[in-house]
Amino acid sequence: PHFMIELPNKDDALCFNINDKPGTIFTLVKDTKSGILVNGQIIGDKQIPADGKIYTYFWRFGIIHRNLGVKMEVSTNGISVFQDDSRLKLRWSNTTSIKGDGMDILLTKDRSLTVTLKDSVKFVILLHKVWKKHPYHRDYLGFYTLDTHLLSPSVHGLLGQFYHGIEYTVSNLRPGEVPEKPDATMHVKGRELNVTRGWQRDFRSDVKNGENVPCWFIHRNGTGLIDGEASDYIVSGLF
Amino acid sequence: ARLLQKRSTQPVRAEVLSVKVDCAVTSRFAHTVMTSTALNKANVSQEIFFEVELPKTAFITNFSMEIDGQVYVGEVKEKETAKKQYEKAVSSGQTAGLVKASGRKMETFSVSVNIAAESNVTFVLTHEELLQRKLGQYEILTRVKPKQLVQEFQIVANIYEPQGIAYVETHATFLSNELLPLVEKTVTEKKAHIAFSPSLDQQRKCPGCDGTLIDGDFVIMYDVKRTSSLGDIQIVNGYFVHFFAPPGLSRVPTNVVFVIDRSGSMSGNKMHQTREAMVAILQDLKEDDYFAIVPFDDEIIWWKETLTKATKENVTEATEYVKGLYASGGTNINGALLKGVNMLLTDRAEKRIPERSINMILLLTDGMPNHGETDPKRIQENMASANAGNMTLFSLGFGNDVDYSFLNVLSQKNKGLARRIFEGSDATLQLKGFYEEVSSPLLSEVDLRYPDNAVDLLTSNHFSQLFNGSEIVVAGRLADNNLDNFLVEVVGQGFEDNFQVQGKSAALDWATTYPDEKYIFGDFTERLWAYLTIQQLLEKRKSGSSDEKVNATAKALDMSLRYSFVTPLTSMVVTKPETEKGPDSPLIADKLTEEERQQAERNSRYHHRQTFPSYNAPIPSSNVPVPSYNAPAPPSYFVDGD
């Protein structure tokens, strides 16, 4: 999957890919102060394609809001919401709007799930439906955070660590391997990284084709940009 | 106005030679010309961007580009026709200019054109609007963002008000103590001249640096003198306009039911701001007003069963009540409105409220009815049928996702209007400000009458209310072009008595009123009439019957084309010159509807980024002027499949 950090104040964006063995679970957001946790599990293609590359995608997210007593499991198969003692199951094949205690849910049939958790976070999970008989690909999910300003400064995770901004500069622009994608040197967190100008796709407005977002691509699973290594974010369970 | 050059890996600046904003206001009708000239200093041809912001109430009337002595002029076409050209251009990989929403009050017009090395380009954009009087003043708003020092920078406004100018004030968000004395203001009895023209050095942020101080809003506010109870009637070139806002009228007491959405979706900031606004609004009630509070979610409750006189004690009690409102549950707008109507009708029938008073309902909601009657059309019908013309409904649509068109039609069918309340720290002020606008009715059921045989093609001449600080404007064509006076009558219901005035109007002799001026822009009364007619037809398209909608659309389109206004029914098409990269391509300027603006804002929130016409991955650079927006979108973070 590709990660994207959009920084409108800089009119710029950063992006990186993280891949691992299918089944791996990563922590995307963790804020112990507000009690929010978002973990995601990746899945691989049905078989290894002709080019030999293993592509992985998120197919299941586990979300917890401890203070509200909310637990959600969102997968390509369906959505389960647990709050206190009650449990709610939703199917991607329905359009539903639910206004709950501290939580609003808007499910758009076969497309997106928008969740607003009171005084903490608003996010959208997109469902990418793939032709069932596709030889390689399966359905997968995208996770987009829309409003995070209420999370605490200590929020972390593969996405969460960027919620309060990141300082960097880019210099030494030079031709890259591909003419349209020049390379440059990024100075970030006291390191110098070789980065490449490219695009990644944002699927919110057009879930099928997406929209290209120009970004600085950080190689090797975002090493140097993220705190530690991608493997540091691996956890054993969805919750 | 600002000029940008295309982002590229090796940026070479285009030099902005001049930026001029020239605004002439004649009897509230503002005609603004924005001109900008740039020089491509690079030794290769490059794309030059022209981007300006104009008030959303304005219609673009003209646009041209002058390149190497050749002028390319815009042409207003029916939107569908223009769209076909646009689609063709896009499918062949060319770019087009567009109008985009920009903040609450403005929209952005932007075009780009390829300019040869060492060549000049001059862009000229003209727009027109009828200034609306709000809270006792007219406002001319000019947004300037040149982004770099400009050799010749100038904002000039000339205001011609034959009725007499009461006062003129100016301010700008970028005016420092050093720049303040540079604003020239000359006000005579019927004319005001405002000019602001800082030199290159005066524009600089600091000595020797390239940054400019000029970035923000330049605002002129003024009002006219009012002496006649008949208002002011001006006859010019076979058209007339009647401005009606007589002095010295007493406020009519109001009976207001506050219908407040406290459903789950209002939780957080919206509910907090609603409570704050209600506390402030309650303090503004006058002692002779009556009021009720009907909060609703999927349940409808009320503070008191009947309307209550706004005594100090009652207001204090109500204030405590609204402070305790919290959000949860579904949204039953239909039931809550009907409860409000019922309270007003019952209290009126049982004479618990004064006979001479105005009934109104103020609905505050973020929309999305999901309980009781949920079909927006049925809610509109139910409300209009229960109301039967007895009261006015004002709707305040809270938040970016509110279904504004639903509330707009709902209010229009009930003699009122809707306003969007934008989520932000000033939402409380917006709510209170709207209440201030509508809470002081001076007259109700106002009719402005003119002799049938003397005038035709009248704009609306019946108004449910005249509010303090606002103004009624009626315009029409004279049946006889040589007519220079006719009898005018205005009737309405005031606080204590019926209001009725009659008088004769006389044609204005502009040569006597403004002896030193050359002809300002002769057809402004006709254009004012056309602008007002189109605005009203566009409103009728939304709330009229199906026949009315079809007729209104056809008439509005015809007039937009005839008077060269870019309205939601038309587009302006400019053909860009042929370049080595490709053939001529059209640029399209549209007018956004409120719904399109809202959609654009949503998109902007979700996809706040610049789009780039080039095939190279664009790279931000501190050397390149980058677009700026009113409020930067929040950052977004996501992970998705490739």
Short mmCIF file of N, CA, C and O in Angstrom, two decimals, chain B residues 532-599:
data_model
loop_
_atom_site.label_atom_id
_atom_site.label_comp_id
_atom_site.label_asym_id
_atom_site.label_seq_id
_atom_site.Cartn_x
_atom_site.Cartn_y
_atom_site.Cartn_z
N LEU B 532 -30.85 42.66 -12.08
CA LEU B 532 -31.86 42.36 -11.07
C LEU B 532 -32.89 41.36 -11.62
O LEU B 532 -33.30 40.43 -10.93
N THR B 533 -33.29 41.58 -12.86
CA THR B 533 -34.27 40.67 -13.48
C THR B 533 -33.70 39.26 -13.55
O THR B 533 -34.38 38.29 -13.21
N ILE B 534 -32.46 39.14 -13.98
CA ILE B 534 -31.84 37.81 -14.10
C ILE B 534 -31.74 37.15 -12.73
O ILE B 534 -32.07 35.98 -12.57
N GLN B 535 -31.33 37.92 -11.73
CA GLN B 535 -31.22 37.35 -10.37
C GLN B 535 -32.56 36.78 -9.92
O GLN B 535 -32.65 35.69 -9.37
N GLN B 536 -33.62 37.55 -10.17
CA GLN B 536 -34.94 37.10 -9.70
C GLN B 536 -35.44 35.90 -10.51
O GLN B 536 -36.08 35.00 -9.97
N LEU B 537 -35.13 35.89 -11.79
CA LEU B 537 -35.53 34.74 -12.62
C LEU B 537 -34.79 33.48 -12.17
O LEU B 537 -35.35 32.39 -12.13
N LEU B 538 -33.51 33.65 -11.81
CA LEU B 538 -32.73 32.50 -11.37
C LEU B 538 -33.30 31.93 -10.06
O LEU B 538 -33.31 30.72 -9.84
N GLU B 539 -33.80 32.83 -9.19
CA GLU B 539 -34.43 32.37 -7.95
C GLU B 539 -35.72 31.61 -8.27
O GLU B 539 -36.01 30.58 -7.68
N LYS B 540 -36.48 32.15 -9.23
CA LYS B 540 -37.76 31.53 -9.60
C LYS B 540 -37.53 30.13 -10.18
O LYS B 540 -38.38 29.26 -10.07
N ARG B 541 -36.38 29.94 -10.80
CA ARG B 541 -36.06 28.61 -11.35
C ARG B 541 -36.04 27.55 -10.27
O ARG B 541 -36.18 26.37 -10.54
N LYS B 542 -35.75 27.97 -9.04
CA LYS B 542 -35.59 26.98 -7.98
C LYS B 542 -36.91 26.69 -7.29
O LYS B 542 -37.17 25.57 -6.90
N SER B 543 -37.74 27.74 -7.10
CA SER B 543 -38.90 27.53 -6.23
C SER B 543 -40.23 27.63 -6.95
O SER B 543 -41.26 27.38 -6.35
N GLY B 544 -40.26 28.00 -8.22
CA GLY B 544 -41.53 28.16 -8.91
C GLY B 544 -42.15 26.83 -9.33
O GLY B 544 -41.59 25.75 -9.09
N SER B 545 -43.35 26.91 -9.94
CA SER B 545 -43.97 25.71 -10.47
C SER B 545 -43.17 25.26 -11.70
O SER B 545 -42.32 26.00 -12.19
N SER B 546 -43.50 24.07 -12.23
CA SER B 546 -42.65 23.58 -13.32
C SER B 546 -42.74 24.49 -14.56
O SER B 546 -41.74 24.72 -15.23
N ASP B 547 -43.93 25.02 -14.83
CA ASP B 547 -44.07 25.95 -15.95
C ASP B 547 -43.24 27.21 -15.72
O ASP B 547 -42.56 27.71 -16.61
N GLU B 548 -43.36 27.71 -14.50
CA GLU B 548 -42.61 28.94 -14.15
C GLU B 548 -41.12 28.71 -14.30
O GLU B 548 -40.38 29.58 -14.75
N LYS B 549 -40.69 27.52 -13.89
CA LYS B 549 -39.25 27.22 -13.96
C LYS B 549 -38.76 27.26 -15.41
O LYS B 549 -37.71 27.82 -15.70
N VAL B 550 -39.54 26.66 -16.29
CA VAL B 550 -39.15 26.61 -17.71
C VAL B 550 -39.10 28.02 -18.29
O VAL B 550 -38.12 28.42 -18.95
N ASN B 551 -40.16 28.79 -18.01
CA ASN B 551 -40.20 30.16 -18.54
C ASN B 551 -39.08 31.01 -17.97
O ASN B 551 -38.43 31.78 -18.69
N ALA B 552 -38.87 30.88 -16.65
CA ALA B 552 -37.84 31.70 -16.01
C ALA B 552 -36.47 31.36 -16.58
O ALA B 552 -35.65 32.26 -16.83
N THR B 553 -36.22 30.08 -16.81
CA THR B 553 -34.93 29.67 -17.35
C THR B 553 -34.72 30.26 -18.75
O THR B 553 -33.65 30.81 -19.05
N ALA B 554 -35.75 30.16 -19.58
CA ALA B 554 -35.63 30.66 -20.95
C ALA B 554 -35.38 32.17 -20.96
O ALA B 554 -34.52 32.68 -21.67
N LYS B 555 -36.14 32.89 -20.10
CA LYS B 555 -35.98 34.36 -20.07
C LYS B 555 -34.60 34.74 -19.53
O LYS B 555 -33.95 35.65 -20.04
N ALA B 556 -34.19 34.06 -18.46
CA ALA B 556 -32.89 34.39 -17.85
C ALA B 556 -31.76 34.13 -18.83
O ALA B 556 -30.81 34.92 -18.93
N LEU B 557 -31.87 33.05 -19.58
CA LEU B 557 -30.83 32.73 -20.56
C LEU B 557 -30.79 33.79 -21.65
O LEU B 557 -29.73 34.30 -22.01
N ASP B 558 -31.98 34.14 -22.13
CA ASP B 558 -32.06 35.14 -23.20
C ASP B 558 -31.43 36.46 -22.75
O ASP B 558 -30.63 37.07 -23.46
N MET B 559 -31.76 36.86 -21.51
CA MET B 559 -31.23 38.15 -21.04
C MET B 559 -29.73 38.06 -20.75
O MET B 559 -29.00 39.03 -20.97
N SER B 560 -29.28 36.92 -20.23
CA SER B 560 -27.84 36.76 -19.96
C SER B 560 -27.05 36.92 -21.26
O SER B 560 -25.98 37.54 -21.28
N LEU B 561 -27.58 36.34 -22.32
CA LEU B 561 -26.88 36.42 -23.60
C LEU B 561 -26.95 37.84 -24.15
O LEU B 561 -25.97 38.39 -24.64
N ARG B 562 -28.15 38.44 -24.02
CA ARG B 562 -28.34 39.79 -24.59
C ARG B 562 -27.44 40.81 -23.89
O ARG B 562 -26.90 41.70 -24.51
N TYR B 563 -27.28 40.67 -22.57
CA TYR B 563 -26.51 41.67 -21.84
C TYR B 563 -25.09 41.19 -21.51
O TYR B 563 -24.38 41.83 -20.75
N SER B 564 -24.74 40.04 -22.05
CA SER B 564 -23.39 39.52 -21.89
C SER B 564 -23.01 39.33 -20.41
O SER B 564 -21.97 39.80 -19.95
N PHE B 565 -23.88 38.66 -19.68
CA PHE B 565 -23.59 38.33 -18.29
C PHE B 565 -23.25 36.84 -18.20
O PHE B 565 -23.99 36.01 -18.74
N VAL B 566 -22.18 36.52 -17.50
CA VAL B 566 -21.89 35.11 -17.24
C VAL B 566 -22.68 34.71 -15.99
O VAL B 566 -22.35 35.09 -14.87
N THR B 567 -23.76 33.99 -16.20
CA THR B 567 -24.65 33.56 -15.12
C THR B 567 -24.58 32.03 -15.06
O THR B 567 -23.90 31.42 -15.89
N PRO B 568 -25.31 31.39 -14.15
CA PRO B 568 -25.26 29.92 -14.15
C PRO B 568 -25.79 29.29 -15.44
O PRO B 568 -25.65 28.08 -15.63
N LEU B 569 -26.38 30.09 -16.32
CA LEU B 569 -26.91 29.53 -17.57
C LEU B 569 -25.98 29.77 -18.75
O LEU B 569 -26.22 29.27 -19.85
N THR B 570 -24.96 30.58 -18.55
CA THR B 570 -24.07 30.92 -19.67
C THR B 570 -22.61 30.71 -19.29
O THR B 570 -22.29 30.57 -18.11
N SER B 571 -21.77 30.72 -20.28
CA SER B 571 -20.33 30.64 -20.04
C SER B 571 -19.64 31.65 -20.95
O SER B 571 -20.17 31.99 -22.00
N MET B 572 -18.48 32.09 -20.52
CA MET B 572 -17.72 32.95 -21.42
C MET B 572 -16.61 32.12 -22.07
O MET B 572 -15.89 31.41 -21.38
N VAL B 573 -16.55 32.22 -23.38
CA VAL B 573 -15.56 31.44 -24.13
C VAL B 573 -14.54 32.39 -24.74
O VAL B 573 -14.90 33.35 -25.41
N VAL B 574 -13.28 32.12 -24.48
CA VAL B 574 -12.21 32.91 -25.11
C VAL B 574 -11.31 31.91 -25.83
O VAL B 574 -10.95 30.87 -25.27
N THR B 575 -10.98 32.21 -27.05
CA THR B 575 -10.12 31.30 -27.78
C THR B 575 -8.67 31.74 -27.64
O THR B 575 -8.32 32.87 -27.97
N LYS B 576 -7.88 30.84 -27.10
CA LYS B 576 -6.46 31.13 -26.91
C LYS B 576 -5.75 31.09 -28.25
O LYS B 576 -6.14 30.34 -29.14
N PRO B 577 -4.67 31.85 -28.37
CA PRO B 577 -3.95 31.81 -29.64
C PRO B 577 -3.27 30.46 -29.89
O PRO B 577 -2.95 29.75 -28.93
N GLU B 578 -3.09 30.16 -31.13
CA GLU B 578 -2.42 28.92 -31.51
C GLU B 578 -0.95 28.99 -31.08
O GLU B 578 -0.33 30.04 -31.14
N THR B 579 -0.41 27.90 -30.61
CA THR B 579 1.01 27.88 -30.26
C THR B 579 1.68 26.71 -30.97
O THR B 579 1.01 25.89 -31.59
N GLU B 580 3.00 26.66 -30.78
CA GLU B 580 3.70 25.54 -31.43
C GLU B 580 3.29 24.21 -30.83
O GLU B 580 3.43 23.17 -31.41
N LYS B 581 2.73 24.31 -29.58
CA LYS B 581 2.34 23.07 -28.90
C LYS B 581 0.98 22.57 -29.35
O LYS B 581 0.61 21.44 -29.08
N GLY B 582 0.20 23.41 -29.93
CA GLY B 582 -1.12 22.94 -30.32
C GLY B 582 -1.96 24.05 -30.93
O GLY B 582 -1.57 25.22 -30.92
N PRO B 583 -3.13 23.69 -31.42
CA PRO B 583 -4.00 24.67 -32.07
C PRO B 583 -4.75 25.52 -31.04
O PRO B 583 -4.57 25.34 -29.84
N ASP B 584 -5.60 26.42 -31.54
CA ASP B 584 -6.42 27.26 -30.67
C ASP B 584 -7.16 26.39 -29.67
O ASP B 584 -7.59 25.30 -30.00
N SER B 585 -7.32 26.88 -28.46
CA SER B 585 -8.14 26.13 -27.51
C SER B 585 -8.99 27.10 -26.72
O SER B 585 -8.53 28.17 -26.35
N PRO B 586 -10.24 26.74 -26.47
CA PRO B 586 -11.11 27.68 -25.76
C PRO B 586 -10.86 27.68 -24.26
O PRO B 586 -10.52 26.66 -23.67
N LEU B 587 -11.03 28.86 -23.66
CA LEU B 587 -11.04 28.99 -22.21
C LEU B 587 -12.48 29.24 -21.83
O LEU B 587 -13.19 29.98 -22.50
N ILE B 588 -12.92 28.63 -20.75
CA ILE B 588 -14.31 28.74 -20.38
C ILE B 588 -14.44 29.35 -18.99
O ILE B 588 -13.80 28.86 -18.05
N ALA B 589 -15.23 30.39 -18.85
CA ALA B 589 -15.52 30.95 -17.53
C ALA B 589 -16.99 30.72 -17.23
O ALA B 589 -17.85 31.08 -18.02
N ASP B 590 -17.26 30.11 -16.09
CA ASP B 590 -18.64 29.81 -15.70
C ASP B 590 -19.02 30.63 -14.48
O ASP B 590 -18.19 31.23 -13.83
N LYS B 591 -20.31 30.59 -14.15
CA LYS B 591 -20.78 31.17 -12.89
C LYS B 591 -21.26 30.02 -12.03
O LYS B 591 -22.05 29.19 -12.48
N LEU B 592 -20.78 29.97 -10.81
CA LEU B 592 -21.17 28.86 -9.95
C LEU B 592 -22.49 29.15 -9.25
O LEU B 592 -22.77 30.29 -8.89
N THR B 593 -23.29 28.11 -9.08
CA THR B 593 -24.46 28.25 -8.21
C THR B 593 -24.00 27.97 -6.78
O THR B 593 -22.89 27.48 -6.57
N GLU B 594 -24.85 28.29 -5.81
CA GLU B 594 -24.47 28.07 -4.41
C GLU B 594 -24.17 26.58 -4.18
O GLU B 594 -23.26 26.22 -3.44
N GLU B 595 -24.95 25.71 -4.85
CA GLU B 595 -24.75 24.27 -4.68
C GLU B 595 -23.39 23.86 -5.25
O GLU B 595 -22.67 23.06 -4.65
N GLU B 596 -23.03 24.46 -6.40
CA GLU B 596 -21.73 24.13 -6.99
C GLU B 596 -20.59 24.65 -6.12
O GLU B 596 -19.55 24.00 -5.99
N ARG B 597 -20.80 25.81 -5.54
CA ARG B 597 -19.78 26.37 -4.64
C ARG B 597 -19.56 25.42 -3.47
O ARG B 597 -18.44 25.15 -3.07
N GLN B 598 -20.69 24.96 -2.94
CA GLN B 598 -20.62 24.06 -1.78
C GLN B 598 -19.89 22.77 -2.16
O GLN B 598 -19.05 22.27 -1.42
N GLN B 599 -20.24 22.26 -3.34
CA GLN B 599 -19.59 21.03 -3.82
C GLN B 599 -18.08 21.26 -3.97
O GLN B 599 -17.26 20.44 -3.57
#
